[in-house]
XYZ file of C-alpha atoms in Angstrom:
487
model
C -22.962 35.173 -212.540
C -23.934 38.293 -213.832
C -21.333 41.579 -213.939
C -23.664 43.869 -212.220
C -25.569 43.266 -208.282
C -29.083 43.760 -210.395
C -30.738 40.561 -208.107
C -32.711 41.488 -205.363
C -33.779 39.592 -202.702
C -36.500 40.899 -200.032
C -37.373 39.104 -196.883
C -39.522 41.265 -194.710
C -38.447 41.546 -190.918
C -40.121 39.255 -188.455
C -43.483 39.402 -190.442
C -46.177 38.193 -188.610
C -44.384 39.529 -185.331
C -44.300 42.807 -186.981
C -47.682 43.053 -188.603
C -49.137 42.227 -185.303
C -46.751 45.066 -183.166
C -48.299 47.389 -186.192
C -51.722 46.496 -185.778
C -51.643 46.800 -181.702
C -50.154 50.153 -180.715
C -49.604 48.763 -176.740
C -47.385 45.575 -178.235
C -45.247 48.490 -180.045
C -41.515 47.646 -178.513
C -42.496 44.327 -176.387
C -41.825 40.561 -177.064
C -44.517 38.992 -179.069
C -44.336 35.466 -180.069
C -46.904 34.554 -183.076
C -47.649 30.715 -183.440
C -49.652 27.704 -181.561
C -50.795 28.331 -178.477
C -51.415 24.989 -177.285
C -49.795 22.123 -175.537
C -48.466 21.199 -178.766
C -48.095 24.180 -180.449
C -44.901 25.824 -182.146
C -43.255 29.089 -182.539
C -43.800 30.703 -185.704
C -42.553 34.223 -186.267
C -40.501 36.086 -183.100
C -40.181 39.761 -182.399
C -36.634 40.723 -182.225
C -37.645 41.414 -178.660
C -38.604 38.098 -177.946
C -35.306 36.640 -180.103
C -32.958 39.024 -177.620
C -34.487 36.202 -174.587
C -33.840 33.193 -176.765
C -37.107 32.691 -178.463
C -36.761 31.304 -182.353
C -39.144 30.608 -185.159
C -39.897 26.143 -185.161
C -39.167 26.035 -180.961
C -42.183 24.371 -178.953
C -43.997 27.230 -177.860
C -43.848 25.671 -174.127
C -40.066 25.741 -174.146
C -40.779 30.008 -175.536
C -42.822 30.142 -172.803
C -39.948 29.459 -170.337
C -37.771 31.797 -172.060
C -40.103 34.867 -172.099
C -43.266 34.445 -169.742
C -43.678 38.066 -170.346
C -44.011 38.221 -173.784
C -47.641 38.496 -175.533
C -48.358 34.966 -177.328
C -50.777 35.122 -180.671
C -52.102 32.967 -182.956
C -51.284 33.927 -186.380
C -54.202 36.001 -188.370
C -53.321 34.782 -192.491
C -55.672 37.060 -193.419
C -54.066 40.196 -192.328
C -50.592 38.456 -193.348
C -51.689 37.287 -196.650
C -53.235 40.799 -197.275
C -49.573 42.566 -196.016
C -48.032 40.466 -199.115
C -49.997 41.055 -201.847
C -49.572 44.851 -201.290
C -45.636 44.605 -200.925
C -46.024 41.421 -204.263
C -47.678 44.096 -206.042
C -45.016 46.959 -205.201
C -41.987 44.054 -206.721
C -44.117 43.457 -209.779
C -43.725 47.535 -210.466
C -39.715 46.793 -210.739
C -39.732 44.147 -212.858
C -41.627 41.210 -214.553
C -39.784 38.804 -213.297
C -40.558 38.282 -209.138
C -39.853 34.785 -207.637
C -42.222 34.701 -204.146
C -40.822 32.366 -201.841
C -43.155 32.788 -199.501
C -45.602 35.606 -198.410
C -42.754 37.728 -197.005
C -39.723 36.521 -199.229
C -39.046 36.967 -202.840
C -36.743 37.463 -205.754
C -36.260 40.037 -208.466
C -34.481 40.659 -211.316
C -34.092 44.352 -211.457
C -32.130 43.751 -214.919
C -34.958 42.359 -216.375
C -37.328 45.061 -215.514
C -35.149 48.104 -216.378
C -35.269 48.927 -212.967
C -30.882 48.501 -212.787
C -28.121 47.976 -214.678
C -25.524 48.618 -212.072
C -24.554 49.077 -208.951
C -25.555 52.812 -208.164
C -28.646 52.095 -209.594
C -29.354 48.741 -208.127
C -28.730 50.212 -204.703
C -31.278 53.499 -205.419
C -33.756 51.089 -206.566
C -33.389 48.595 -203.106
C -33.529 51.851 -201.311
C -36.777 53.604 -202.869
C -38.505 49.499 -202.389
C -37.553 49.966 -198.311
C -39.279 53.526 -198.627
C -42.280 52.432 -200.432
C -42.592 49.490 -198.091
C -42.683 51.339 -195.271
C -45.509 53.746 -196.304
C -48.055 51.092 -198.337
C -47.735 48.472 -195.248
C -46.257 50.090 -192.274
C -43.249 47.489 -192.025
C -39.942 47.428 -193.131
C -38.295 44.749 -195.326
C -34.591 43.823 -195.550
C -33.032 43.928 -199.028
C -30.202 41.865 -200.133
C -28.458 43.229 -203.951
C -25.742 40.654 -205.751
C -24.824 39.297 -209.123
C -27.029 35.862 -208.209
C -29.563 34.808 -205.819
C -27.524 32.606 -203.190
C -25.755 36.060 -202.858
C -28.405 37.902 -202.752
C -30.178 35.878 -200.091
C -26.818 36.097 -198.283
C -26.622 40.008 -198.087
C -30.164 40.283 -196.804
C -29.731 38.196 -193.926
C -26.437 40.506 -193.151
C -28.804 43.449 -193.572
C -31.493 42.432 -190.936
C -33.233 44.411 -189.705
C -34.601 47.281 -191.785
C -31.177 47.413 -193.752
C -29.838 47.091 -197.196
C -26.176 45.363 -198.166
C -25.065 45.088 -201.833
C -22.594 42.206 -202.423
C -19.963 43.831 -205.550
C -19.853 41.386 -208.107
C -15.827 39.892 -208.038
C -15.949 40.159 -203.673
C -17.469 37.363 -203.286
C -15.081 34.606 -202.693
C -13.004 36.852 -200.241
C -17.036 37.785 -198.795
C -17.738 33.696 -198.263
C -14.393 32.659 -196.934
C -14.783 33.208 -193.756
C -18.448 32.460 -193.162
C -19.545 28.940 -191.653
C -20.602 26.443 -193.954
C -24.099 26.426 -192.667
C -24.293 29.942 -194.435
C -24.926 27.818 -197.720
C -28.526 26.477 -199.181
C -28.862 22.988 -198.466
C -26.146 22.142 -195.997
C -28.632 21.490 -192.870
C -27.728 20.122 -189.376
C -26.370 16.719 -190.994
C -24.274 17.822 -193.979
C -22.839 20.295 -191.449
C -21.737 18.041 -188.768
C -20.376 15.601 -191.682
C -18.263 18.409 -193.020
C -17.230 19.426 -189.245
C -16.042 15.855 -188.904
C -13.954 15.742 -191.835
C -12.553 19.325 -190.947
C -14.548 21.689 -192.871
C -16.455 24.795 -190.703
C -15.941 27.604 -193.158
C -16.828 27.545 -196.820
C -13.393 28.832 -197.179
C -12.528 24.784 -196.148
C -14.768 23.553 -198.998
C -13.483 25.740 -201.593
C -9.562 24.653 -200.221
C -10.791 20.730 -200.721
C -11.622 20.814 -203.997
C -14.898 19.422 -205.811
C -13.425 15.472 -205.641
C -12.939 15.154 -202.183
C -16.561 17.343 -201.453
C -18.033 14.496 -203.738
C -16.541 11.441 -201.987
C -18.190 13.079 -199.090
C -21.377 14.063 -199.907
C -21.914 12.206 -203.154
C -21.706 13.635 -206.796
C -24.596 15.687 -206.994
C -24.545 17.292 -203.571
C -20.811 17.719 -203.732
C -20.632 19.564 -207.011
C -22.953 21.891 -205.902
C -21.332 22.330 -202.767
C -18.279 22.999 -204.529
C -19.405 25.830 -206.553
C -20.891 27.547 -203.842
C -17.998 27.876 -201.735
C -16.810 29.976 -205.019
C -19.297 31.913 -204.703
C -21.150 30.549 -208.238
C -24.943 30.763 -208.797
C -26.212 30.480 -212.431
C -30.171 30.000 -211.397
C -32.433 32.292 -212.813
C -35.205 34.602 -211.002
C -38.176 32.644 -211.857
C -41.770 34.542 -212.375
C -44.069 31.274 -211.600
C -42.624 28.895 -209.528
C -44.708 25.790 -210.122
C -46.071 24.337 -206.844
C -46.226 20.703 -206.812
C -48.503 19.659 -203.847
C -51.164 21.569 -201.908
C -51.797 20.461 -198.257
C -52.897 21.366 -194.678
C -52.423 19.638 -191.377
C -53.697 20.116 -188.142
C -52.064 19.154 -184.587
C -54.402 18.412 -182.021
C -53.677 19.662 -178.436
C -55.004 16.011 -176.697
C -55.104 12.821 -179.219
C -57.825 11.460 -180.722
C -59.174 8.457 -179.870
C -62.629 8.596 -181.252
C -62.595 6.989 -184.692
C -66.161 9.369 -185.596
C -63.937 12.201 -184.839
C -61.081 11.560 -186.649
C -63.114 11.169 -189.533
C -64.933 14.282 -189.008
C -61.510 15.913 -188.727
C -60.238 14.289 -192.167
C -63.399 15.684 -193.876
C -62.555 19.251 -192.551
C -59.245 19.455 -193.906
C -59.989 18.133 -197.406
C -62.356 20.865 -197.747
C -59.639 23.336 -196.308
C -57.346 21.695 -198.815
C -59.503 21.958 -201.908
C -60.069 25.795 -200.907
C -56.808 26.431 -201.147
C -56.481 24.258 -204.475
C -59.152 26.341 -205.977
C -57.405 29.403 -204.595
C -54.561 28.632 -206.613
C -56.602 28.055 -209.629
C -55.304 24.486 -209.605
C -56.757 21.363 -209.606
C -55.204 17.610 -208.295
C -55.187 13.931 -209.411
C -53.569 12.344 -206.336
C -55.131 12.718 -202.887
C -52.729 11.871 -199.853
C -53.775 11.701 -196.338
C -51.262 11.940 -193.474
C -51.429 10.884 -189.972
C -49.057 10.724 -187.112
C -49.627 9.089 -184.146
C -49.782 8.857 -180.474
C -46.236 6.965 -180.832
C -44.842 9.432 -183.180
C -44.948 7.453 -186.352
C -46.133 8.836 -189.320
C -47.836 6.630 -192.338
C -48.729 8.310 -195.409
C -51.408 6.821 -198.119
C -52.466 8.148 -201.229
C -55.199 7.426 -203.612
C -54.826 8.607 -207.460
C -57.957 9.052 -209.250
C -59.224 8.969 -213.067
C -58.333 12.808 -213.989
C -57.145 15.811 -211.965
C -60.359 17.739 -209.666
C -61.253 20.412 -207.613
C -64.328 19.444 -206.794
C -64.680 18.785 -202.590
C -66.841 15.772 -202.521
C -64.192 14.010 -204.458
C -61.388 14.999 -202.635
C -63.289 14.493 -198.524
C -64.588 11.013 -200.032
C -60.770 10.039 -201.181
C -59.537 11.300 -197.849
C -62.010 9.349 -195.654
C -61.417 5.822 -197.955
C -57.544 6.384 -196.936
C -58.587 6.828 -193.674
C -60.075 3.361 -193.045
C -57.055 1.802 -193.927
C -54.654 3.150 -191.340
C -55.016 1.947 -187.820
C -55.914 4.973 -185.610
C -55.063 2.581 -182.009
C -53.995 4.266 -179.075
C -54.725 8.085 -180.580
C -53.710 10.310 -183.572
C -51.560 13.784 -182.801
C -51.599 15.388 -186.435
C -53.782 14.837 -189.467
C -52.842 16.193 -192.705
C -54.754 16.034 -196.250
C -52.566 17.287 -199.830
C -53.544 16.637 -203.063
C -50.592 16.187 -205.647
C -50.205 15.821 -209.509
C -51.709 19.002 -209.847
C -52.681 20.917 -213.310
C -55.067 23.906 -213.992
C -57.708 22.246 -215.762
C -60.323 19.696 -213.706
C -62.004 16.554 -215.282
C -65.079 17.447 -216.851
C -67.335 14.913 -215.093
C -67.103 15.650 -211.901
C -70.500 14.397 -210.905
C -69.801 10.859 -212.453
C -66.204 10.776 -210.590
C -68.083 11.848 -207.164
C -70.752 9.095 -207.469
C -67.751 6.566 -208.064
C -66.002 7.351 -205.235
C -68.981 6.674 -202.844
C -69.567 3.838 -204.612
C -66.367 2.802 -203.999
C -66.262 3.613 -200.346
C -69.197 1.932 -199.880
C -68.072 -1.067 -200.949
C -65.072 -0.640 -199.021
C -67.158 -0.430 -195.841
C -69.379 -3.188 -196.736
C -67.041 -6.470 -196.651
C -65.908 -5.352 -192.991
C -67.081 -7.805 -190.363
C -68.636 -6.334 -187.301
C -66.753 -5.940 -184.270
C -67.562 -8.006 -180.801
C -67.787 -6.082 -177.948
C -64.304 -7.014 -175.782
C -64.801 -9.232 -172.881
C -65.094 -7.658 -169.271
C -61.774 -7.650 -167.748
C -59.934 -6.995 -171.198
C -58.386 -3.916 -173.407
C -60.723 -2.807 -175.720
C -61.309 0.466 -178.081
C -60.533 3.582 -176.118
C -63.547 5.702 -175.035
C -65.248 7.876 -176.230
C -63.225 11.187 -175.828
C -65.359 14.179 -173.539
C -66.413 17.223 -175.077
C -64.561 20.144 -175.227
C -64.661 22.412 -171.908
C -66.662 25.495 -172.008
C -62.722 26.976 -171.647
C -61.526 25.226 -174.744
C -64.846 26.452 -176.919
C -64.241 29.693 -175.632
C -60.325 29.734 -177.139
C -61.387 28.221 -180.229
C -64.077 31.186 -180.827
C -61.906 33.734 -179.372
C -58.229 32.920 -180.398
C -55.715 35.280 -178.580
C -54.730 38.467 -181.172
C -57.785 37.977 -183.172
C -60.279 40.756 -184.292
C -63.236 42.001 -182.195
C -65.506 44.170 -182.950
C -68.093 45.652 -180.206
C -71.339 47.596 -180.449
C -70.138 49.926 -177.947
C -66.367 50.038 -177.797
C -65.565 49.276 -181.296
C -63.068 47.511 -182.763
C -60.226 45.765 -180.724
C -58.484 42.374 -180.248
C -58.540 39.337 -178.140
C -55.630 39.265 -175.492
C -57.337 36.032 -173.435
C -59.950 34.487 -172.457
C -60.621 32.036 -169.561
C -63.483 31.217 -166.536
C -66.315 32.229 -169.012
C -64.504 35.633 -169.591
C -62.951 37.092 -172.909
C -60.313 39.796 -171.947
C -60.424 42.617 -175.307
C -57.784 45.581 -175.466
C -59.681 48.308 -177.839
C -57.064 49.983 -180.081
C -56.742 50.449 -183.975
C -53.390 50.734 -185.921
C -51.712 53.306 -185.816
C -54.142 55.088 -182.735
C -52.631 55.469 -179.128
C -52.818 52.301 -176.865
C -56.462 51.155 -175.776
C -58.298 50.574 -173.437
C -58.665 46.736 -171.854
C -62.325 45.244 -171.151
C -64.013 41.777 -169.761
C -67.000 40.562 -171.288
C -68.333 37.226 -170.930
C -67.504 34.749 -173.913
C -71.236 35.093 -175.012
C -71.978 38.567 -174.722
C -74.137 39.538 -177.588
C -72.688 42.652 -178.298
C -68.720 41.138 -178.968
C -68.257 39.670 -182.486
C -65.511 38.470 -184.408
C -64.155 40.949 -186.973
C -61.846 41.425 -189.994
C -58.556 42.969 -189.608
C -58.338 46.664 -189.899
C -55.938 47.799 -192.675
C -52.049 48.615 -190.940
C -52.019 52.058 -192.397
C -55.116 54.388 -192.340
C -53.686 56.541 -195.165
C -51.394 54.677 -197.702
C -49.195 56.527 -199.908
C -51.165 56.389 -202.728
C -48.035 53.954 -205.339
C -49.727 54.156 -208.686
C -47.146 56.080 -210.187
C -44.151 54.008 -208.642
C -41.168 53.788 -208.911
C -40.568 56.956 -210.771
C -42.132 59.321 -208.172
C -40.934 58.252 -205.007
C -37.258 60.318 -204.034
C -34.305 58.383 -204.176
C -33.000 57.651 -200.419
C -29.449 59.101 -199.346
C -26.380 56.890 -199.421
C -25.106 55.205 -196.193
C -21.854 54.040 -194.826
C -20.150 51.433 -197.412
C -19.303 48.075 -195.301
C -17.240 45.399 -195.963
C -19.415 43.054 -198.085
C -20.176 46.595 -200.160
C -22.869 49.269 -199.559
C -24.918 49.617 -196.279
C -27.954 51.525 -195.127
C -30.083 51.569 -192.558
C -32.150 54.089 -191.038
């Protein structure tokens, strides 16, 4: 625990909701709900708009639908998102050398490490001139959370949401915890929280009052010790610069199973290539390829295939994938597919041309042995059918996703707000430009395109020189858990 609140943790407000009320001047103040859009899908990111009618980040975005029919429903655009956090990564780096991203709009810093603060007046000018910088590179505002270690730190930014700051005074924090509910702590979920309801314990003031034996004979020795020390308020981990990732993966839930064994093949292959992208994004490579599929029935079965020496190489990796793939019975439908590679290390084995050839040897001869298949008798079960092809409707939402960038020869740029009966609905409108105008073309009008994302600010504040030339902010009101400010 360190003497001074010089850990900083940012977590930007309702990010993707945000970016995408920034980027669309007529969704400024309304409910907009960022996620899946089909039968299946799921809630990512909320507007505090939409969370004021119940709608929540991991709900089925049918049940959101219920809640706020009104509100504008999106599917996320990484691109914009992923270009949003490198500018506000890039702005942490300038405090300090030691930034631990969680996520794309989470992260730790150690201000002490950087120079950046050594107490708490300083610590708090610093949290306030990163909200102000914030604001002008990206447009969006960020919550910041200041304490002696980062469970506290985490802790202060969620009291500070939205757009706020609270510093957490080294020496208030048991009196800070006490009252909270025990949820408030990292790693006590759903289940540890109901187990510690049942035996009594709601506040982490209860924990800290049971003592570190009985927490153990509850939870077990390693959950209950740390337990224990949280309720004190004790946090010894260190902001870490790199945090080492130890899988990279993407799935895909389908809106209707799939039955057709061609197709969920076809789907496999797709992902491994998405998955290697992102491998070689990270400059990584992988020795252990793992393919995951849930199906119609909800069960999940996971197999994994190791090979000779870690690769990037796409060939490899689609070829593992689809071998997995014959070994899992596909019956009755698959929901979600998922492809990760694990075991990962930045170097890739040097023959990658001999290691491809082996694997289609070896799938090869793991098709060959397979006996062929009788067609079933009339009258009985057999292999589902062959599934239909997608609807002119569905090709048209899969080209023109809903929040997406157009770009017209005519009109300019705009984005997607529907599409349906061979039409695509556009609104034309830029960030930070007054609310657009809304147009109907059909979904294969020549002149409509996809486009990139336009940057959120026209005019950044140019940061080069930061943090020493932006102004220091003025104090707020002190609150209970320390110093508060919000605009």
């Amino acid at each position: 625990m360190r003497p001074a609140p010089t850990i900083l943790h940012l977590d930007m407000d309702a990010f993707y909701a945000s970016a995408e009320q920034a980027a669309k001047p007529s969704l400024r103040g309304k409910a907009v709900v960022v996620g899946g859009l089909g039968p299946r899908g799921v809630v990512a990111t909320a507007s505090y708009e939409a969370r004021v009618l119940g709608v929540h980040s991991a709900m089925p975005t049918a049940q959101a639908r219920r809640l706020a029919p009104n509100a504008a429903y999106l599917v996320p655009r990484f691109q914009l998102y992923r270009s949003v956090s490198e500018q506000v990564m890039e702005l942490l780096g300038r405090l300090s050398p030691l930034v631990e991203p969680l996520s794309l709009d989470e992260a730790f810093v150690d201000l002490e490490a950087g120079g950046a603060a050594d107490d708490s007046a300083s610590a708090r000018s610093t949290g306030e001139r990163l909200r102000t910088a914030i604001r002008a590179v990206t447009g969006l505002s960020g919550s910041v959370g200041l304490a002696g270690s980062k469970m506290l730190a985490k802790i202060a930014s969620e009291q500070a949401k939205p757009d706020g700051l609270v510093l957490i005074e080294p020496g208030t924090e048991r009196e800070l915890l006490a009252p909270m509910p025990v949820r408030t702590l990292p790693g006590v979920g759903p289940a540890t929280g109901d187990h510690l309801r049942r035996a009594g314990m709601t506040t982490v003031h209860d924990l800290a009052e049971a003592g570190e034996d009985e927490l153990v004979r509850l939870v077990g020795k390693a959950h209950g010790h740390g337990l224990y020390r949280m309720a004190l308020g004790l946090d010894d981990r260190p902001v870490v610069a790199e945090r080492d990732a130890k899988s990279v993966s993407v799935e895909d839930t389908f809106d209707v199973d799939l039955h057709d064994r061609v197709r969920v093949r076809a789907e496999v292959e797709r992902l491994a290539v998405r998955c290697v992208e992102r491998l070689r994004a990270a400059h990584r490579s992988g020795r252990t390829v793992v393919l995951k599929v849930r199906r119609y029935d909800f069960s999940t079965l996971t197999r994994s295939d190791t090979l000779r020496g870690p690769t990037d190489d796409p060939t490899v990796v689609r070829e593992a994938a689809a071998r997995l793939l014959e070994a899992v019975d596909t019956t009755g439908g698959v929901r979600l597919l998922g492809v990760g590679v694990t075991g990962l290390a930045d170097f890739t084995q040097e023959d990658l041309f001999a290691q491809a050839a082996d694997a289609r040897e070896l799938a090869e001869r793991a098709r060959e042995p397979e006996p062929e298949r009788q067609a079933p008798e009339s009258g009985t079960e057999g292999p589902a059918a062959e599934e239909e092809p997608e609807s002119a409707e569905q090709l048209a939402a899969r080209r023109w996703p809903a929040g997406h960038d157009v770009h017209h020869a005519v009109h300019g740029h705009g984005w997607v707000q529907g599409s349906g009966v061979g039409r695509v609905t556009v609104r034309f409108e830029e960030p930070g430009g007054p609310v657009g105008r809304v147009r109907t073309f059909r979904i294969d009008d020549p002149e409509l395109t996809p486009a990139d994302p336009l940057p959120l600010v026209r005019d950044p504040v140019d940061y080069s020189s930061w943090p020493a030339s932006l102004p220091k902010s003025r104090s707020g009101p002190v609150s209970a858990a320390g110093e508060e400010s919000r605009p």
